[in-house]
Amino acid sequence: MRWLSAYDRVLESARPSGECLVSPLSKGDRYARLEVAGRKVVAHKVVWEHHHGPVPEGMDVHHLCHTQRCVRVEHLGLKDHALHKVQHVQ
């Protein structure tokens, strides 16, 4: 049996969709999630942290492309948590 890192699991399952790279690790159009060390994490955060390190306190990883299942690192950026939450409610 081959053990994959969380990052490798995300990328191995992702498929191109237009300019995005979408993960099937989701239910419907919701965020792609996977279990890492016994807890659920969102796939786009796994990808961000692999490339850029931990997300700073008070920040969220934001989909610049507005596709919640996208895991293409170029489509991800950081946004203030409070602002990000307000934008998703609208």
Short mmCIF file of C-alpha atoms in Angstrom, two decimals:
data_model
loop_
_atom_site.label_atom_id
_atom_site.label_comp_id
_atom_site.label_asym_id
_atom_site.label_seq_id
_atom_site.Cartn_x
_atom_site.Cartn_y
_atom_site.Cartn_z
CA MET A 1 0.00 0.00 0.00
CA ARG A 2 1.26 3.45 -0.89
CA TRP A 3 0.74 6.29 1.59
CA LEU A 4 0.14 9.72 0.16
CA SER A 5 0.48 13.10 1.83
CA ALA A 6 -2.70 15.17 2.11
CA TYR A 7 -1.40 17.41 -0.68
CA ASP A 8 -0.73 14.44 -2.96
CA ARG A 9 -4.21 13.03 -2.22
CA VAL A 10 -5.81 16.32 -3.26
CA LEU A 11 -3.85 16.65 -6.49
CA GLU A 12 -4.18 12.98 -7.44
CA SER A 13 -7.97 13.25 -7.34
CA ALA A 14 -8.30 16.74 -8.95
CA ARG A 15 -9.43 17.18 -12.54
CA PRO A 16 -9.31 20.18 -14.93
CA SER A 17 -12.54 22.14 -15.34
CA GLY A 18 -12.09 25.21 -17.52
CA GLU A 19 -9.23 27.18 -15.96
CA CYS A 20 -9.79 25.56 -12.55
CA LEU A 21 -8.50 22.32 -11.08
CA VAL A 22 -11.44 20.87 -9.15
CA SER A 23 -11.40 18.24 -6.48
CA PRO A 24 -14.12 15.58 -6.31
CA LEU A 25 -13.56 15.36 -2.54
CA SER A 26 -16.80 17.26 -1.92
CA LYS A 27 -20.54 16.85 -1.83
CA GLY A 28 -22.13 18.89 -4.60
CA ASP A 29 -20.65 22.36 -5.04
CA ARG A 30 -19.38 22.61 -1.48
CA TYR A 31 -15.73 22.85 -0.43
CA ALA A 32 -13.64 19.74 -1.07
CA ARG A 33 -12.70 18.12 2.25
CA LEU A 34 -10.49 15.28 3.36
CA GLU A 35 -9.49 13.72 6.63
CA VAL A 36 -5.99 14.43 7.91
CA ALA A 37 -4.79 13.06 11.24
CA GLY A 38 -8.37 12.33 12.31
CA ARG A 39 -9.87 15.73 11.46
CA LYS A 40 -11.63 17.14 8.40
CA VAL A 41 -9.76 19.86 6.51
CA VAL A 42 -10.61 21.78 3.35
CA ALA A 43 -8.56 20.79 0.32
CA HIS A 44 -7.79 24.33 -0.82
CA LYS A 45 -6.18 25.10 2.55
CA VAL A 46 -4.01 21.96 2.24
CA VAL A 47 -2.81 23.22 -1.16
CA TRP A 48 -2.21 26.79 0.08
CA GLU A 49 -0.20 25.61 3.10
CA HIS A 50 1.88 23.23 0.98
CA HIS A 51 2.98 26.15 -1.20
CA HIS A 52 2.99 29.09 1.24
CA GLY A 53 3.08 27.75 4.80
CA PRO A 54 0.47 28.20 7.54
CA VAL A 55 -2.41 30.61 7.07
CA PRO A 56 -1.80 33.65 9.30
CA GLU A 57 -4.14 34.24 12.24
CA GLY A 58 -7.27 36.13 11.21
CA MET A 59 -6.95 35.23 7.53
CA ASP A 60 -8.79 32.73 5.30
CA VAL A 61 -7.78 31.07 2.05
CA HIS A 62 -10.06 32.61 -0.60
CA HIS A 63 -10.95 31.30 -4.06
CA LEU A 64 -10.10 34.12 -6.47
CA CYS A 65 -11.95 32.16 -9.17
CA HIS A 66 -15.07 31.80 -6.96
CA THR A 67 -15.14 28.02 -7.55
CA GLN A 68 -15.34 26.38 -4.11
CA ARG A 69 -13.95 23.04 -5.27
CA CYS A 70 -10.93 24.59 -7.05
CA VAL A 71 -7.49 23.59 -5.73
CA ARG A 72 -5.29 25.37 -8.31
CA VAL A 73 -2.81 27.31 -6.18
CA GLU A 74 -2.82 30.24 -8.63
CA HIS A 75 -6.56 30.64 -7.94
CA LEU A 76 -6.10 30.95 -4.17
CA GLY A 77 -5.29 34.00 -2.10
CA LEU A 78 -5.58 35.25 1.47
CA LYS A 79 -8.40 37.43 2.70
CA ASP A 80 -9.25 38.88 6.11
CA HIS A 81 -11.57 36.42 7.90
CA ALA A 82 -14.24 39.02 8.82
CA LEU A 83 -14.38 40.42 5.28
CA HIS A 84 -14.40 36.94 3.76
CA LYS A 85 -17.31 35.87 5.98
CA VAL A 86 -19.35 38.98 5.08
CA GLN A 87 -18.78 38.43 1.35
CA HIS A 88 -19.98 34.83 1.54
CA VAL A 89 -23.19 35.81 3.33
CA GLN A 90 -24.17 38.24 0.56
#
